[in-house]
XYZ file of C-alpha atoms in Angstrom:
678
model
C 0.100 0.117 0.002
C 1.416 3.333 -1.164
C -0.589 5.359 1.435
C 1.353 7.170 4.168
C 1.420 4.729 7.208
C -0.362 7.141 9.561
C -3.538 7.541 6.932
C -3.469 3.781 6.751
C -3.654 3.305 10.557
C -6.555 5.795 10.383
C -8.359 3.929 7.645
C -7.653 0.790 9.577
C -9.551 2.189 12.477
C -12.312 3.227 10.262
C -12.822 0.008 8.616
C -12.662 -1.819 11.883
C -15.542 0.407 13.278
C -17.421 -0.313 10.031
C -17.092 -3.880 10.198
C -17.995 -4.060 14.190
C -21.126 -2.429 13.633
C -22.076 -4.136 10.512
C -21.591 -7.545 12.057
C -23.413 -6.774 15.495
C -26.201 -4.978 13.282
C -26.374 -2.241 15.642
C -23.905 0.616 16.817
C -22.523 4.086 15.579
C -20.195 3.886 12.717
C -20.116 7.475 11.617
C -18.454 9.094 14.579
C -15.595 6.707 14.872
C -14.680 7.163 11.079
C -14.484 10.771 11.704
C -12.363 10.581 15.075
C -9.973 7.911 13.800
C -7.212 10.328 12.717
C -7.020 12.127 16.114
C -7.087 8.687 18.091
C -4.355 7.412 15.911
C -1.858 10.453 16.321
C -2.845 10.694 20.217
C -1.959 7.029 20.920
C 1.039 6.526 18.551
C 2.889 9.803 19.303
C 1.754 11.618 22.571
C -0.166 9.105 24.860
C 2.503 7.925 27.756
C 1.592 4.731 29.273
C 3.179 1.212 29.749
C 1.869 -1.497 27.548
C 3.221 -4.009 30.061
C 1.657 -2.389 32.906
C -1.692 -1.122 32.120
C -2.620 -0.105 35.413
C 0.750 2.017 36.132
C -0.646 4.715 38.419
C 1.491 7.413 36.560
C 0.171 6.693 32.899
C -1.821 9.186 30.929
C -5.542 8.599 30.883
C -8.244 8.830 28.250
C -11.742 9.610 29.162
C -14.248 8.912 26.707
C -17.540 10.966 26.805
C -19.202 9.792 23.693
C -19.631 6.200 24.649
C -21.557 5.327 21.570
C -18.065 5.682 19.761
C -17.089 2.657 21.657
C -15.775 1.032 18.412
C -13.422 3.770 18.135
C -11.822 2.900 21.377
C -11.992 -0.917 20.661
C -10.245 -0.597 17.155
C -7.570 1.671 18.468
C -6.714 -0.645 21.503
C -7.019 -3.530 19.162
C -4.041 -2.018 17.098
C -2.281 -1.585 20.570
C -2.598 -5.144 21.196
C -5.250 -4.654 24.236
C -7.978 -6.643 22.378
C -7.831 -9.844 20.133
C -9.475 -10.350 16.690
C -12.322 -12.123 18.225
C -12.958 -9.598 20.704
C -13.449 -6.712 17.989
C -15.447 -9.246 15.871
C -17.874 -9.881 18.924
C -18.733 -6.404 19.550
C -22.081 -5.979 21.492
C -22.593 -9.697 22.030
C -23.295 -11.698 25.150
C -20.188 -12.505 27.001
C -17.934 -10.130 25.074
C -15.505 -7.703 26.430
C -16.522 -5.078 23.700
C -19.815 -3.779 25.131
C -22.150 -1.565 23.221
C -20.626 1.280 25.385
C -17.500 1.255 27.072
C -17.269 -0.244 30.510
C -14.320 0.474 32.976
C -11.574 -2.016 32.202
C -8.215 -0.473 33.067
C -6.449 -3.795 31.810
C -7.484 -2.951 28.554
C -7.286 0.738 28.463
C -11.053 1.736 29.104
C -10.648 4.156 32.230
C -14.473 5.088 32.430
C -17.801 3.760 31.771
C -19.652 6.200 29.437
C -22.791 6.450 27.634
C -25.106 9.031 29.239
C -23.501 11.962 27.524
C -21.560 14.651 29.233
C -20.449 12.476 32.285
C -17.432 11.102 30.416
C -15.321 14.206 29.999
C -16.523 15.564 33.522
C -15.181 12.444 34.998
C -11.916 13.221 33.088
C -12.162 16.526 35.025
C -12.385 14.791 38.055
C -9.335 12.829 37.271
C -7.433 15.784 36.481
C -8.032 17.200 39.776
C -7.037 14.067 41.455
C -3.492 14.255 39.417
C -3.197 18.043 40.365
C -3.947 17.072 44.181
C -1.351 14.359 44.224
C 1.136 16.322 42.299
C 0.968 19.056 44.894
C 1.915 16.831 47.366
C 4.718 14.512 45.807
C 6.182 16.592 43.341
C 6.078 17.875 39.405
C 7.563 14.314 38.403
C 3.858 13.447 38.591
C 2.935 15.139 35.297
C 0.895 12.743 33.569
C -2.186 14.108 31.318
C -5.657 13.472 31.062
C -7.183 13.615 27.715
C -10.938 13.678 27.189
C -13.068 12.968 24.007
C -16.400 14.646 23.402
C -18.829 15.080 20.704
C -21.708 17.439 19.776
C -23.887 15.798 22.164
C -21.728 16.002 25.228
C -21.022 19.623 24.313
C -24.912 20.433 24.355
C -25.463 18.349 27.716
C -26.043 20.960 30.410
C -23.334 19.294 32.625
C -20.870 20.564 30.208
C -21.420 23.871 31.700
C -20.168 22.871 35.208
C -17.296 20.995 33.712
C -16.082 23.573 31.625
C -16.597 26.204 34.369
C -14.648 24.187 36.974
C -11.744 23.002 34.962
C -11.185 26.511 33.654
C -11.634 28.269 37.065
C -9.094 25.562 38.536
C -6.662 26.015 35.501
C -6.414 22.298 34.881
C -3.519 22.584 32.599
C -3.342 18.778 32.481
C -6.555 18.140 30.710
C -6.993 18.135 27.348
C -10.079 17.433 25.288
C -10.648 16.802 21.821
C -14.224 17.961 20.562
C -15.099 15.767 17.508
C -17.243 18.422 15.754
C -18.810 16.624 12.837
C -21.894 18.960 12.864
C -24.261 15.739 12.828
C -26.149 14.373 15.619
C -28.395 11.130 15.707
C -31.619 12.819 14.346
C -30.655 16.140 13.052
C -27.775 18.198 11.932
C -26.336 20.737 14.794
C -27.596 23.781 13.032
C -31.057 22.629 13.622
C -30.586 22.944 17.570
C -27.742 25.164 18.465
C -26.385 28.363 17.297
C -23.687 29.037 19.968
C -19.869 29.747 19.586
C -18.557 26.777 21.481
C -15.117 28.155 21.165
C -15.864 31.637 22.741
C -17.896 29.895 25.411
C -14.819 27.575 26.504
C -12.647 30.847 26.091
C -14.970 32.754 28.389
C -14.524 29.748 31.037
C -10.580 30.161 30.823
C -9.687 27.517 28.329
C -7.064 27.513 25.583
C -9.074 26.782 22.400
C -7.721 25.799 18.957
C -9.796 24.837 16.120
C -8.212 22.328 13.383
C -8.963 20.250 10.744
C -9.550 16.842 12.563
C -8.301 14.800 9.709
C -5.094 16.792 9.114
C -2.481 15.251 11.035
C -0.030 17.785 11.174
C -2.716 20.115 12.706
C -3.623 17.485 15.198
C 0.180 17.211 16.059
C 0.478 20.710 16.427
C -2.435 21.035 18.613
C -1.564 18.167 20.789
C 2.128 19.510 21.299
C 0.946 22.798 22.087
C -1.557 21.585 24.865
C 1.048 19.485 26.233
C 3.132 22.668 26.541
C 0.420 24.665 28.251
C 0.963 25.458 32.042
C -2.035 27.534 32.735
C -5.191 26.431 31.272
C -7.164 23.323 30.263
C -7.141 23.020 26.373
C -10.128 22.372 24.060
C -9.030 21.167 20.720
C -12.051 21.557 18.131
C -11.376 19.174 15.371
C -13.829 19.728 12.397
C -14.306 16.321 11.222
C -16.716 14.567 8.712
C -19.189 11.906 9.804
C -18.886 8.783 7.995
C -15.373 9.750 6.586
C -14.372 7.452 3.722
C -17.841 5.992 3.411
C -18.843 5.463 -0.449
C -21.947 4.213 -2.444
C -22.065 1.033 -4.533
C -20.946 3.036 -7.588
C -17.888 4.520 -5.598
C -19.138 7.832 -5.104
C -18.439 9.417 -1.544
C -21.137 9.250 0.828
C -19.881 11.429 3.964
C -21.319 13.643 6.133
C -24.957 12.406 6.427
C -26.999 12.195 9.391
C -28.138 8.393 8.840
C -24.470 7.333 8.986
C -24.649 8.231 12.847
C -26.498 5.618 14.534
C -26.960 2.441 12.227
C -24.743 -0.166 10.091
C -23.737 1.855 6.986
C -25.201 -1.092 4.919
C -28.812 0.190 6.047
C -27.820 3.846 4.694
C -26.916 5.172 1.318
C -23.272 3.867 1.739
C -22.096 0.346 0.432
C -20.593 -1.802 3.378
C -18.229 -3.785 0.850
C -17.141 -0.531 -1.362
C -16.541 1.280 1.961
C -14.277 -1.516 3.187
C -12.349 -1.607 -0.002
C -12.298 2.214 0.016
C -10.360 2.185 3.289
C -8.160 -0.820 2.031
C -9.605 -3.294 3.962
C -10.577 -7.031 3.049
C -14.378 -7.786 2.534
C -13.325 -11.281 3.525
C -11.439 -10.503 6.364
C -12.623 -7.134 7.536
C -11.306 -7.709 11.026
C -7.667 -8.047 10.029
C -5.067 -5.561 10.958
C -3.320 -4.323 7.936
C 0.229 -5.746 7.677
C 2.062 -2.508 7.624
C -0.106 -1.107 10.188
C 0.644 -3.958 12.491
C 4.380 -3.791 12.139
C 4.229 -0.018 12.765
C 2.055 -0.619 16.115
C 4.422 -3.251 17.117
C 7.231 -0.782 17.309
C 5.092 1.812 19.013
C 4.263 -0.481 21.492
C 8.080 -1.231 22.042
C 8.757 2.659 22.119
C 6.031 3.145 24.880
C 7.421 0.307 26.859
C 11.004 1.836 26.774
C 9.472 5.433 27.384
C 7.702 4.021 30.556
C 10.627 2.528 31.758
C 12.589 5.685 31.517
C 9.875 7.397 33.573
C 9.900 4.519 36.120
C 13.730 5.166 36.403
C 13.188 8.791 37.520
C 10.358 7.831 39.700
C 12.538 5.195 41.473
C 15.239 7.844 41.976
C 12.736 9.898 43.680
C 11.525 7.156 45.613
C 15.244 6.597 46.898
C 15.778 10.329 47.871
C 12.290 10.663 49.323
C 11.416 7.405 51.014
C 8.706 8.726 53.485
C 6.783 10.459 50.938
C 7.097 7.434 48.710
C 5.701 5.328 51.275
C 2.684 7.725 51.912
C 2.019 7.641 48.084
C 2.154 3.959 47.991
C -0.477 3.917 50.859
C -2.610 6.604 49.192
C -2.859 4.350 45.835
C -3.317 1.107 48.066
C -7.014 2.542 48.889
C -6.214 1.504 52.546
C -7.208 3.775 55.403
C -5.113 4.853 58.335
C -5.931 3.696 61.726
C -9.062 5.787 62.795
C -10.485 6.024 66.364
C -14.187 7.005 65.596
C -14.955 6.497 69.347
C -12.681 9.448 70.466
C -14.820 11.999 68.368
C -16.693 13.951 70.902
C -20.332 15.049 70.320
C -22.585 17.193 72.352
C -25.871 15.946 73.323
C -29.055 16.304 71.014
C -26.907 17.190 67.929
C -28.631 17.072 64.212
C -26.663 14.316 62.595
C -25.317 16.869 59.877
C -23.654 18.584 63.186
C -22.414 15.136 64.213
C -20.852 14.511 60.800
C -19.336 17.972 60.911
C -17.484 16.765 63.746
C -16.333 13.428 62.261
C -15.173 15.407 58.952
C -13.162 17.565 61.282
C -11.375 14.505 62.634
C -10.860 13.154 59.196
C -9.447 16.315 58.295
C -6.536 15.822 60.681
C -6.313 12.173 60.213
C -7.215 11.055 56.385
C -4.683 13.132 54.128
C -6.096 11.990 50.616
C -9.428 13.004 51.176
C -11.161 15.689 48.889
C -14.394 16.874 49.957
C -16.857 19.001 47.768
C -20.002 20.934 48.346
C -22.563 22.487 45.986
C -22.202 25.848 47.645
C -23.694 24.548 50.944
C -20.772 23.813 53.110
C -22.080 25.919 55.809
C -25.519 24.176 55.625
C -24.402 20.724 54.886
C -21.630 21.059 57.514
C -18.719 19.923 55.332
C -17.244 23.194 56.753
C -16.198 20.834 59.573
C -13.602 19.739 56.941
C -12.997 23.029 55.139
C -12.024 24.592 58.607
C -9.218 22.419 58.915
C -8.177 22.454 55.400
C -8.445 25.076 52.381
C -10.134 25.230 48.887
C -8.601 24.049 45.889
C -7.276 26.926 43.810
C -5.744 27.674 40.471
C -2.182 27.123 40.797
C -2.332 25.870 44.366
C -3.809 22.299 45.018
C -2.266 21.966 48.510
C -5.912 22.278 49.883
C -8.626 19.529 50.125
C -11.851 21.106 49.372
C -13.671 21.616 46.071
C -15.957 24.445 46.112
C -18.055 22.991 43.163
C -20.270 25.881 43.185
C -24.247 25.061 42.307
C -23.554 21.941 40.047
C -24.868 18.933 41.767
C -24.476 16.579 38.820
C -21.085 18.123 37.800
C -19.677 17.645 41.536
C -20.737 13.954 41.743
C -19.339 13.025 38.207
C -16.127 14.766 39.047
C -15.981 12.573 42.398
C -16.560 9.577 40.081
C -13.354 10.731 38.199
C -11.290 11.446 41.269
C -12.235 7.812 42.454
C -11.169 6.277 38.974
C -7.948 8.060 38.988
C -7.044 6.600 42.315
C -5.104 7.859 45.383
C -7.967 9.951 46.673
C -11.044 9.525 48.550
C -13.695 11.678 47.250
C -16.772 12.963 49.332
C -19.617 15.204 47.788
C -22.369 17.004 49.837
C -25.805 18.730 49.160
C -29.213 18.769 50.453
C -31.053 15.464 49.923
C -33.815 16.807 48.012
C -31.127 17.662 45.491
C -29.939 14.032 45.047
C -32.258 14.085 42.191
C -29.715 16.367 40.274
C -27.152 13.732 41.035
C -28.810 10.484 40.137
C -27.204 9.827 36.617
C -23.801 10.198 38.369
C -24.990 7.925 41.463
C -26.048 5.399 39.009
C -22.590 5.394 37.314
C -20.765 5.122 40.616
C -22.787 1.972 41.176
C -22.130 0.600 37.848
C -18.497 1.419 38.013
C -18.325 0.090 41.680
C -16.768 3.261 43.021
C -16.074 4.249 46.593
C -17.670 7.714 46.334
C -18.964 8.809 49.516
C -22.173 11.039 49.301
C -23.441 13.311 52.377
C -27.042 14.519 52.005
C -28.456 16.870 54.762
C -31.708 18.143 55.630
C -33.202 14.628 55.146
C -36.824 15.028 55.639
C -40.096 17.153 55.840
C -38.553 19.078 58.904
C -36.825 21.420 56.500
C -40.255 22.890 57.288
C -39.972 26.755 56.426
C -38.378 26.278 52.879
C -41.669 24.720 51.693
C -42.347 21.474 49.748
C -39.435 22.157 47.164
C -36.884 21.578 49.602
C -38.602 18.759 51.484
C -37.394 15.317 50.542
C -40.309 12.720 50.830
C -39.624 10.291 48.183
C -35.670 10.655 47.788
C -34.943 7.954 50.621
C -37.194 5.429 48.639
C -35.435 6.017 45.396
C -31.881 5.795 46.838
C -32.785 2.499 48.701
C -33.868 1.031 45.620
C -30.120 1.033 44.603
C -29.466 -1.152 47.725
C -31.816 -3.782 46.256
C -30.061 -3.666 42.695
C -26.583 -5.691 42.427
C -23.665 -4.639 40.368
C -21.654 -6.897 38.048
C -19.789 -8.393 41.081
C -22.752 -9.558 42.708
C -22.891 -6.940 45.611
C -25.455 -4.318 46.486
C -24.873 -1.325 44.167
C -25.245 1.217 46.912
C -24.909 1.568 50.808
C -27.460 3.991 52.000
C -26.873 5.071 55.790
C -29.616 7.231 57.801
C -28.368 7.248 61.114
C -30.242 7.772 64.531
C -28.137 9.918 66.277
C -24.496 11.050 66.898
C -22.924 7.888 67.912
C -24.616 6.078 64.807
C -23.392 9.063 62.764
C -19.737 8.366 63.706
C -20.415 4.552 63.039
C -22.041 5.375 59.622
C -18.775 7.281 58.722
C -16.801 4.413 59.577
C -19.093 2.128 57.450
C -18.869 4.474 54.601
C -15.093 4.888 54.572
C -14.609 1.033 54.940
C -16.928 0.315 51.994
C -14.490 1.163 49.068
C -15.895 -0.876 46.107
C -19.488 0.561 46.241
C -20.851 3.929 46.743
C -22.304 5.188 49.997
C -24.422 7.599 51.108
C -25.118 9.495 54.386
C -28.597 10.932 54.989
C -28.554 13.332 57.735
C -30.787 15.598 59.676
C -31.029 19.377 59.939
C -32.942 19.302 63.149
C -31.259 18.381 66.599
C -32.048 14.785 67.774
C -32.364 13.465 71.222
C -29.824 10.840 71.395
C -30.672 7.190 71.676
C -30.377 6.079 75.437
C -27.620 3.550 75.981
C -28.753 0.254 77.264
C -25.253 -0.339 78.802
C -22.138 1.740 79.564
C -21.180 3.014 75.800
C -23.737 4.411 73.245
C -20.897 4.107 70.468
C -20.219 0.385 71.138
C -23.866 -0.345 71.089
C -24.083 1.676 67.781
C -21.468 -0.503 66.046
C -24.132 -2.942 65.697
C -25.346 -0.709 62.924
C -22.679 -2.368 60.870
C -24.980 -5.189 60.655
C -27.422 -2.938 58.803
C -29.928 -3.104 61.641
C -30.038 -3.849 65.370
C -31.960 -3.430 68.581
C -31.503 -0.025 70.453
C -34.087 -1.146 72.973
C -34.521 -4.780 74.149
C -36.833 -6.536 76.449
C -37.778 -9.899 76.833
C -40.547 -11.247 75.045
C -42.041 -7.797 74.056
C -45.543 -7.224 72.776
C -44.260 -5.136 69.661
C -41.208 -4.151 67.785
C -41.002 -0.429 66.424
C -38.798 0.071 63.731
C -37.451 3.092 61.940
C -33.964 4.912 60.939
C -32.797 8.374 61.315
C -34.529 10.837 63.491
C -37.656 8.691 63.734
C -35.928 6.475 65.926
C -35.723 9.002 68.971
C -39.582 9.567 68.031
C -40.170 5.837 68.577
C -38.137 6.059 71.901
C -40.729 8.943 72.939
C -43.505 6.934 72.006
C -42.449 3.782 73.923
C -42.000 5.713 77.077
C -45.900 6.296 76.759
C -46.631 2.828 75.831
C -44.870 1.294 78.474
C -45.962 3.788 81.396
C -49.553 4.251 80.184
C -50.415 1.124 78.453
C -48.107 -1.499 80.062
C -46.900 -2.784 76.870
C -43.291 -4.094 76.444
C -41.422 -2.696 73.567
C -38.489 -3.295 71.443
C -37.012 -0.597 69.029
C -35.167 -1.423 65.821
C -32.636 0.904 64.348
C -32.405 -0.181 60.465
C -29.703 2.258 59.221
C -29.488 0.175 55.856
C -32.226 -2.384 54.943
C -29.883 -3.449 52.139
C -27.066 -4.292 54.695
C -29.406 -5.887 57.017
C -30.895 -8.145 54.327
C -27.320 -9.475 53.988
C -27.155 -10.960 57.640
C -28.114 -14.378 58.499
C -31.911 -15.330 58.875
C -31.371 -15.875 62.519
C -29.942 -12.456 63.053
C -32.519 -10.723 61.063
C -35.237 -12.564 63.222
C -33.486 -11.538 66.335
C -34.053 -8.152 65.496
C -37.445 -8.159 63.593
C -39.166 -11.198 64.583
C -41.917 -12.511 62.182
C -44.147 -13.680 65.126
C -44.514 -10.308 66.746
C -46.507 -7.374 65.792
C -44.203 -4.973 63.768
C -44.950 -1.017 63.531
C -42.669 1.069 61.348
C -42.094 4.803 61.111
C -40.632 6.900 58.470
C -40.491 10.324 57.439
C -40.497 9.317 53.796
C -42.837 7.159 51.946
C -43.929 4.007 53.629
C -42.491 1.687 51.165
C -39.138 2.696 52.800
C -40.119 0.106 55.832
C -42.848 -2.116 54.298
C -40.689 -4.950 53.409
C -39.407 -5.096 56.876
C -42.797 -4.975 58.765
C -44.306 -7.714 56.135
C -47.999 -7.782 55.437
C -49.299 -7.985 58.707
C -47.213 -5.033 60.031
C -48.052 -1.247 59.531
C -45.939 1.620 58.666
C -46.635 5.206 59.170
C -45.319 7.438 56.808
C -45.926 10.490 54.525
C -47.794 9.950 51.120
C -47.665 13.698 50.295
C -45.516 16.547 49.542
C -44.505 18.698 52.600
C -45.726 22.211 53.575
C -44.124 25.401 54.344
C -44.104 25.539 58.312
C -41.835 25.421 61.082
C -40.354 21.826 61.653
C -42.084 21.543 65.392
C -45.448 22.379 63.641
C -45.167 19.874 60.714
C -44.052 17.253 63.263
C -47.380 17.696 64.990
C -49.391 18.306 61.796
C -48.085 15.124 60.300
C -48.408 13.009 63.475
C -44.473 12.543 64.034
C -44.573 13.169 67.949
C -44.296 10.336 70.549
C -47.791 10.951 71.751
C -49.255 10.731 68.190
C -47.085 7.806 67.311
C -48.098 5.771 70.380
C -51.689 6.488 69.429
C -50.882 4.861 65.977
C -49.284 1.937 67.399
C -52.266 1.516 69.700
C -54.623 1.813 66.734
C -52.556 -1.062 65.121
C -52.529 -3.302 67.824
C -56.379 -3.562 67.843
C -55.980 -4.915 64.198
C -53.644 -7.975 65.324
């Protein structure tokens, strides 16, 4: 073949993408055909990694936003030896390692799961923040880059506003993003939905922006070289590309730039599959073969990358010898392990809101967990993450010595950034906002669960007792939504989420312990705004008793042969304590009270343990400030749950408690009414 080897390689990627989609009878061939030139130049000439050690912590990272362009990644990594021929030939099939949208698989070069547009590049921003955070602590030798790849759809998704603003504001010069600007979307051309000046928008956010011909390899090289030399700003490379680059019709005429090439096999469009393969230099009989000259070229690239990584590792090893204490700390950060922590030593005043107790814990963690990055969506003084901030400082452009990210009002962006921080490794991400605004975070929470990331979510103002703010700020259905994730298994067979709503300060300390020790799934702490009367200790140490929450549920009040078992979590536990005092003194009943901080975790315990806490042969009454469904599975068909089945109202919390029936006296009456039916 007389064509330049770099053009051959790009055409090989195009041909593989076309063949994968055609064989699978589904997929998105047009975009990968447009992005092939950039991917080839990036990986052959600029991307630093170790082919023999794919999980090397100091590698460059590539974050795909446009997950529907998965064949672009699989084809590129096939050339690099990360996939076999059968892998690409079985695109989108059961059991294959080439799913329809990329799923995190670091061993093969896939750094993030993507698909929901906008999240992928935002995770890249998070990884760049983590890299800057670690560089500030261990030295400028830690200078790896984070690359993002975004499409027109990702640019349009609202989350790009938050990601662009934060990356520019922080001066993430280690973040380089390619915008595959082909002016075509799935159902329209872009001019039918937008007329914005994308370059001006990113420049306004503080980015370096360059527009190039995305098929001109010299322009791609110059843009990447300049981006790698940039020291003040993130870089956006706007590559003007052609949808379906290289497609031809049956008579050999070019058929490029058409909307129909976006989301279906090209054989189902005006293009011809076989003629397009031939136009790209591929074999119709063996479309999944790597071109012989491209194969030789990439073998040399793999060898060169391995040699370059070895040289970088030698520099790092020299640093390690000169900085043994720092090196040990770095290894500890990267291990994902925790230092020795004494949660029992954290002091709480009586009757605190659990958000205030969480603040005390965060203050302790700020002093004892050096690789934690805490973020708040403009609410640090309300969600009480300022307990951490007071012991640290905010991350700033040119100064990443702090540990607190002021995300601004951008809950989804903040959560996606946390996912990226977790994916990078070496840091523990914590994000916080009001519980009602978890609605804004759900897409990122879902990807936390799918990717099995140990992100810690802190949600305060957990119930209708945010009274004066009215129904818009009063979470009623949110707990039910979050707890559904405890019922959903991830691909490792574990609960995809750990939802923790502690009953008092002692349980809040234990909840934080549980969340930090839960490293392979996300965790959420659901915390109160209002003060809560502490649950009385049955013995000498309330904290020691609260450690039983590590089983998901336990008895905070226990008598022999109870007449009824009351069940709740969060602040309703103290309401049940007040109700039980009335029931015992005025009605002569014997009462047990169960605090079930996490039903999902509780269900993982032995049946004997579960029955010891919530016996099926006793009357069961549940109290929840959310939807009754929160506890219905625990009380069973014969039990009763008192909860809310309507939105909140604007009034002081104590008034709402009384109006809605959440006082000890009114709950005791509900219990007595229920007992009449059993």
